Coordinates of C-alpha atoms and ligand atoms in Angstrom, one line a residue:
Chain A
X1 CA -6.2 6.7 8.2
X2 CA -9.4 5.3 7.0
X3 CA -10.6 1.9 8.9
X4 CA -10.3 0.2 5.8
X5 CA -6.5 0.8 5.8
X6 CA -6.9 -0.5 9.7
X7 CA -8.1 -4.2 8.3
X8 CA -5.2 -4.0 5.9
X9 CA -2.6 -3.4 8.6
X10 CA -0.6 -5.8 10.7
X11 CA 2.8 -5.5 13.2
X12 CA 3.6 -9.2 12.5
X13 CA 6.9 -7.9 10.5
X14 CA 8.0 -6.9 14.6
X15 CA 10.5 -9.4 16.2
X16 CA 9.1 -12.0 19.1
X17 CA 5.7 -10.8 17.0
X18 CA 3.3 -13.9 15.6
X19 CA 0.3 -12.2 14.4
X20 CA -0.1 -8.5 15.2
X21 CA -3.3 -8.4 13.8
X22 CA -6.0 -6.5 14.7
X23 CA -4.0 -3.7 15.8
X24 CA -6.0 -1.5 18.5
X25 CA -7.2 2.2 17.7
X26 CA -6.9 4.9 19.7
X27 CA -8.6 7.7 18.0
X28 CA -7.8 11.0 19.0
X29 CA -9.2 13.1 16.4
X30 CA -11.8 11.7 14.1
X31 CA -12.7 13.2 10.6
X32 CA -15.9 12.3 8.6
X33 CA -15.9 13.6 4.8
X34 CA -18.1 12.4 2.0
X35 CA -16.6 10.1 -0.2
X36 CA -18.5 8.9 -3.7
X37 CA -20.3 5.3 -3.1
X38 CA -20.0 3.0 -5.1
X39 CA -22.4 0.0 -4.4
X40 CA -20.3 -2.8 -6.6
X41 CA -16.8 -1.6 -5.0
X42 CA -18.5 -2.0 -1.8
X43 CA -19.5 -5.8 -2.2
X44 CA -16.3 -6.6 -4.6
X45 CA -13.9 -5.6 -1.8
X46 CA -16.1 -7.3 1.7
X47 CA -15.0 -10.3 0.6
X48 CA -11.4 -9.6 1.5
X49 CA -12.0 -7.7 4.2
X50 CA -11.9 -9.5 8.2
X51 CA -15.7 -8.4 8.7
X52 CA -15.3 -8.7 12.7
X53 CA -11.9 -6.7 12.9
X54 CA -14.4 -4.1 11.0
X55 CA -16.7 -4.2 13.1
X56 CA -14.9 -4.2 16.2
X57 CA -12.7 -1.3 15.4
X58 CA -15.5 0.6 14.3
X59 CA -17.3 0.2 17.5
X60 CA -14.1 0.9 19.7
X61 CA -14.2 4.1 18.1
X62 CA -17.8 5.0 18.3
X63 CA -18.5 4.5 14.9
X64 CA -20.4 1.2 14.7
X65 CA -23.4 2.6 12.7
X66 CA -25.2 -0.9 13.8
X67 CA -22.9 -2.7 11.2
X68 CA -23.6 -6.3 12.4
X69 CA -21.8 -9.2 14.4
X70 CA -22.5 -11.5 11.4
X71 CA -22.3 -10.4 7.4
X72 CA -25.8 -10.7 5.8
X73 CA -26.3 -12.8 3.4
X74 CA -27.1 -11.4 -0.1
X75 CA -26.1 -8.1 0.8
X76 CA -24.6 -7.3 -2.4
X77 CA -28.3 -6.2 -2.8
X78 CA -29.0 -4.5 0.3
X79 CA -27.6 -1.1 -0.9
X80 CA -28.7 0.5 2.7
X81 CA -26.6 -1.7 4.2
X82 CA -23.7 -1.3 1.5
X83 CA -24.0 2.6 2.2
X84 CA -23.5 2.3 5.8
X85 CA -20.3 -0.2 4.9
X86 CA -19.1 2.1 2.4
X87 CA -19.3 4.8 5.5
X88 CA -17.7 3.2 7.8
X89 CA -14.6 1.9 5.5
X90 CA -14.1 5.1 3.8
X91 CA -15.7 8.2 5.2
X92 CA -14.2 8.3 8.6
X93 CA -10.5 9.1 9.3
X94 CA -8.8 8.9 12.1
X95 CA -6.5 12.0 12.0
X96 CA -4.5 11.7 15.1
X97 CA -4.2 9.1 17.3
X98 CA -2.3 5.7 17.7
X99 CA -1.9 2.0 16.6
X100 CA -1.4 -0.2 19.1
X101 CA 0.5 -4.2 18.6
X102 CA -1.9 -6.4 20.3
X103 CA 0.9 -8.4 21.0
X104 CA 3.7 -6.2 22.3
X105 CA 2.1 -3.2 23.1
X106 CA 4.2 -1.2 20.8
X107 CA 2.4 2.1 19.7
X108 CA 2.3 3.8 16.3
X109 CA 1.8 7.3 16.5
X110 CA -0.8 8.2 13.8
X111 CA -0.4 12.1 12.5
X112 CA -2.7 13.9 10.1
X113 CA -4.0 10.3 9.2
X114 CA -0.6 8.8 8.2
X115 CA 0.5 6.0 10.6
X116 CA 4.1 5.8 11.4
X117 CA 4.4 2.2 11.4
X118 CA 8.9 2.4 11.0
X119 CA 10.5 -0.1 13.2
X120 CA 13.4 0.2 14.9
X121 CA 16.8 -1.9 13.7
X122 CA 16.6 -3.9 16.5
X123 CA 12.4 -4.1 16.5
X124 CA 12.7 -6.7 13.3
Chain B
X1 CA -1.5 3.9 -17.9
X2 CA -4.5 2.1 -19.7
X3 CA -3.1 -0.7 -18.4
X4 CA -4.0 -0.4 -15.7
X5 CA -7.3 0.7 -15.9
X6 CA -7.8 -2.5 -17.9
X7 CA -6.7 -4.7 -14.9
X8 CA -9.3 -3.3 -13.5
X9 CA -7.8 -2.8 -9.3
X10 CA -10.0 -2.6 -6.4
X11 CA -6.4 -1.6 -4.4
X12 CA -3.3 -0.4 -5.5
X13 CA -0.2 0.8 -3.9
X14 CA 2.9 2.7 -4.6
X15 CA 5.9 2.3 -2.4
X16 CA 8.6 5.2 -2.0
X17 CA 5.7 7.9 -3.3
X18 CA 8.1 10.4 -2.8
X19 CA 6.2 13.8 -4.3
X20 CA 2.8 11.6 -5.0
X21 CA 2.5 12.6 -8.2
X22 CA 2.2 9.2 -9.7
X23 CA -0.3 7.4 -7.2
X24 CA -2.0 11.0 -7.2
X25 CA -2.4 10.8 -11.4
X26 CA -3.6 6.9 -10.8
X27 CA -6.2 8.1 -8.3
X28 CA -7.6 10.4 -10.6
X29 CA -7.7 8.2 -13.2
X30 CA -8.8 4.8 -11.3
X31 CA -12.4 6.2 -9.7
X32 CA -13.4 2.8 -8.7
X33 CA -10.3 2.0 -7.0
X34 CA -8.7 2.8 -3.8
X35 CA -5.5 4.0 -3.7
X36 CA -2.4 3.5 -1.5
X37 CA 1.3 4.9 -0.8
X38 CA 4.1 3.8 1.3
X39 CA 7.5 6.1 2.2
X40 CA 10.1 5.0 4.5
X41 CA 10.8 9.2 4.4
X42 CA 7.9 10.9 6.4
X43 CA 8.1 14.5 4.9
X44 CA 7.7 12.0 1.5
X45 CA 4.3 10.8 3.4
X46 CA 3.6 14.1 4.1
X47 CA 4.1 15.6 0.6
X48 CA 2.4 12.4 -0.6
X49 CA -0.6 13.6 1.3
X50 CA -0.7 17.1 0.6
X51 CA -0.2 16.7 -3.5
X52 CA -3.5 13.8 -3.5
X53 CA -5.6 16.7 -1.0
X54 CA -4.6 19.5 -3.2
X55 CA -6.3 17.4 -6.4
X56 CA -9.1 15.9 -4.7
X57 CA -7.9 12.4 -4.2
X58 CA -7.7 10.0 -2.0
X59 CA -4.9 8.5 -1.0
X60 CA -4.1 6.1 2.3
X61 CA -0.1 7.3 3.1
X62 CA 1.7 5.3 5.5
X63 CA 5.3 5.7 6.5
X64 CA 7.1 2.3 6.6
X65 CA 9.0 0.2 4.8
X66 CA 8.3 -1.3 1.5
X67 CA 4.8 -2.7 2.5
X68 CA 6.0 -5.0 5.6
X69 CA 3.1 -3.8 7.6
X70 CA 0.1 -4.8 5.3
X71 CA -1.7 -8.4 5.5
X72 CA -0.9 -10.5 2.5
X73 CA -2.4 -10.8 -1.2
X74 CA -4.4 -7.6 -0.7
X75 CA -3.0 -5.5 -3.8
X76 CA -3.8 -5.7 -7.5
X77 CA -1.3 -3.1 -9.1
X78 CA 2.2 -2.3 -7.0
X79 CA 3.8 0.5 -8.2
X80 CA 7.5 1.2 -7.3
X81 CA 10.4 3.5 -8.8
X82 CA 13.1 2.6 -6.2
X83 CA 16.0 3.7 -5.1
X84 CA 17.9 2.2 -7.6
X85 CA 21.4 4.0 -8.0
X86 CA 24.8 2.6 -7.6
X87 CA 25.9 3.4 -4.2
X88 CA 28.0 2.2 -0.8
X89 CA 25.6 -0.2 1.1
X90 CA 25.4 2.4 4.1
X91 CA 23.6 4.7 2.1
X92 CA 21.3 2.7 1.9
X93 CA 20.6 2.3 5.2
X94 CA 21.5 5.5 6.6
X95 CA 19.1 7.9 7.8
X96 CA 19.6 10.6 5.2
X97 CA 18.1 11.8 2.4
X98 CA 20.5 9.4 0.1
X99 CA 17.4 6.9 0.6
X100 CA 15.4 8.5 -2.1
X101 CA 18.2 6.9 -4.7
X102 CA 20.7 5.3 -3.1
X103 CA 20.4 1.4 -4.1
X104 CA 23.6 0.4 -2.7
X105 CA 25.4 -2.8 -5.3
X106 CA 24.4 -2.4 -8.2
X107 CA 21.7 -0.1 -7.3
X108 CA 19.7 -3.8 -6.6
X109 CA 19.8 -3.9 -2.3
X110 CA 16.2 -2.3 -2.2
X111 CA 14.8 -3.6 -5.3
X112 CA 16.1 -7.6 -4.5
X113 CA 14.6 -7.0 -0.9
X114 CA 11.3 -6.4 -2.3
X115 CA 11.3 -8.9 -5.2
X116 CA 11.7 -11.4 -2.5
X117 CA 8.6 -10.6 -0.5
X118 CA 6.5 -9.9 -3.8
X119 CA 5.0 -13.3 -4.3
X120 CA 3.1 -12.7 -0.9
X121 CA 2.3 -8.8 -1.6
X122 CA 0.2 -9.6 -4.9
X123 CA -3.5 -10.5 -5.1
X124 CA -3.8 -13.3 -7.3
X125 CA -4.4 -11.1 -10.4
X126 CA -1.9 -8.6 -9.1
X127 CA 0.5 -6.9 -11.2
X128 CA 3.6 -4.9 -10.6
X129 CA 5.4 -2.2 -12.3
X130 CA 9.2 -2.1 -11.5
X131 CA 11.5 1.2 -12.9
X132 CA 14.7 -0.3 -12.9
X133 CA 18.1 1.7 -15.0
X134 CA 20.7 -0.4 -17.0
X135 CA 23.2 -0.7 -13.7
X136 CA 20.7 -2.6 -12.1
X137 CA 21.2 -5.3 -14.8
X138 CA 17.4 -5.9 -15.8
X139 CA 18.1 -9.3 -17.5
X140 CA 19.5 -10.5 -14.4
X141 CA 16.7 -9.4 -12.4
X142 CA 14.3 -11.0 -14.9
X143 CA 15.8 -14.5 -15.0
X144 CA 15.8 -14.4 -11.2
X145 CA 12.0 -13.2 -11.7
X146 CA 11.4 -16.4 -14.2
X147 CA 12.8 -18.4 -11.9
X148 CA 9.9 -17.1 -8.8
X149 CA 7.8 -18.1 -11.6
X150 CA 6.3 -14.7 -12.8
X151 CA 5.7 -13.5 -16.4
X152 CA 8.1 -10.5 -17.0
X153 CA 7.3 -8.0 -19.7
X154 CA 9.9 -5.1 -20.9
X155 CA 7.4 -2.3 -21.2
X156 CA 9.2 0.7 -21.6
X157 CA 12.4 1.6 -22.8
X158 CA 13.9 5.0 -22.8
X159 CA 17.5 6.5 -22.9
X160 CA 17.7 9.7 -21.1
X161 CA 21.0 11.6 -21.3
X162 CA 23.5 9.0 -18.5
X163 CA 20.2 6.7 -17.7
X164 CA 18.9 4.0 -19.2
X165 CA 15.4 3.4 -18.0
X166 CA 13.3 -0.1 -18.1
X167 CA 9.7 -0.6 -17.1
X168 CA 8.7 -4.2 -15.9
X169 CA 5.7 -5.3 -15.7
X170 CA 5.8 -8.4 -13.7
X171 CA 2.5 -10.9 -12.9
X172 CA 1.3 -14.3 -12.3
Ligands
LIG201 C1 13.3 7.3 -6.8 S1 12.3 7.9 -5.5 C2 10.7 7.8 -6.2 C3 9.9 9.1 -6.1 C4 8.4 9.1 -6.4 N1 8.0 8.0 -7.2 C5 8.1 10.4 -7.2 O1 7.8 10.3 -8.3 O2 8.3 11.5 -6.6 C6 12.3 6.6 -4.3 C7 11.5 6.8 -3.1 O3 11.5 5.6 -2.3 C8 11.6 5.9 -0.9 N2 12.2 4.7 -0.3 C9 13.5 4.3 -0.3 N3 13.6 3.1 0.3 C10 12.4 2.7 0.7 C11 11.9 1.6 1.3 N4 12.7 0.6 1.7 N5 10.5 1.5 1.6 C12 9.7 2.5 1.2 N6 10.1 3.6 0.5 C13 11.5 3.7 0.3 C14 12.4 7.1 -0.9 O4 12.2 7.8 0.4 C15 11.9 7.9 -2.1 O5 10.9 8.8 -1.8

């Protein structure tokens, strides 16, 4: 599971649940592989992404790479910053490990980077 | 196909992947865009996984249902050949392997479950491609569709020996 798939991810669908959103990380095994950047998928797709759930998640796995508190502006033309986004979003996987409902507490087990994210009959 | 490379996705899903070899042949088509895949099955998550790895793709596999765990408005292209044969409604939500095509009435108890929550999954150019078979009586389902206030086209039409297959293509 990359950390983009993390911002897309929510455990609101959960009875008694409101928001479920950010869900927290705990990364057991971590993965980095080299994915193909793309500078303009990078900038078209920051928009819709919650910047600070990025950035926190990132740094609660120790994966931060100085990405910071506040997007810069213009930084569709910063393509050193776009390659350390692009990094962060799509060349790190967290391969086993869980979600975690920051709301109930109820864990998703993540194996070989799929989340298991199946409720229960009576969790919905 | 082309079609959707014209729309032109940054994210695109397909729900019940089974083998992967659809959202596998979109990822290798679609280079600027990132691909998805839901399964409520998880050896179909698994398999899902293995077939994009084995052709150097990416795909994001999560095992859940429909796509009831992702934020809202997020994808531009959803993908889904259902379950969409005429079965008893516990098939449907039994634990077997009859979830892969059991559709319970009229093959429709998946398929109107996620019609109902796809005004919310869509980005605002989104577009969805639906496989639905003649039992699933397509007109109905596109009136209902009309009446949500989407633009339905037929797409694809093809008689296979005891189905009758329909491709929507359904958008704002
Ligand atoms: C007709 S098969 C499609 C197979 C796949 N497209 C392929 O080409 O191999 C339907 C798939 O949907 C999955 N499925 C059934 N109900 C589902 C649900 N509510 N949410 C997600 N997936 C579901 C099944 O496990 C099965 O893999």
């Amino acid at each position: 599971m990359k950390l983009l798939t993390h911002n897309m991810l929510t455990s609101k669908c959960m009875k008694g649940v409101n928001i479920g959103y950010p869900l927290k990380i705990k990364a057991v095994d971590l993965k980095e592989s080299e994915v193909d950047f793309n500078p303009d998928f990078i900038s078209r797709i920051i928009p819709k992404l919650d910047w600070n759930v990025l950035v926190s998640a990132a740094s609660s796995i120790g994966k931060n790479e100085n990405l910071p508190e506040d997007l810069l502006p213009e930084y569709e033309k910063n393509t050193e910053f776009l390659k350390r986004v692009h990094h962060v979003l799509l060349e790190v996987d967290v391969v086993n490990g869980e979600l975690i409902c920051p709301e109930s507490g109820r864990k998703f087990p993540i194996n070989n980077g799929i989340p298991n994210m199946i409720l229960n009959e009576d969790e919905v | 196909m082309s079609n959707i490379v014209q729309a032109n996705p940054d994210f695109i899903v397909e729900i019940g992947s089974g083998s992967g070899v659809i959202i596998t042949a979109l990822a290798a088509v679609l280079k600027d865009a990132r691909c998805f895949a839901t399964d409520i099955n998880p050896e179909a998550c698994i398999a899902t996984s293995n077939t994009s790895i084995l052709n150097n793709v990416s795909v994001e596999v999560c095992n859940m249902t429909l796509l009831t765990c992702f934020k809202e408005y997020l994808f531009d292209v959803i993908v889904f050949n259902p379950p969409y044969v005429v079965t008893d409604t516990e098939e449907v939500f039994g634990n077997g392997i009859a979830r892969a095509w059991a559709g319970g009435i009229d093959g429709c108890e998946v398929i109107n479950q996620f019609l109902k929550l796809l005004p919310n999954l869509m980005s605002s150019k989104g577009i969805c491609y639906l496989l639905l078979i003649k039992e699933n009586k397509p007109l109905e389902i596109i009136n209902m569709l009309y009446g949500m206030k989407f633009n339905v086209d037929i797409v694809k039409q093809r008689k296979v020996p005891c189905e009758h297959l329909y491709v929507l293509k359904i958008y704002k």
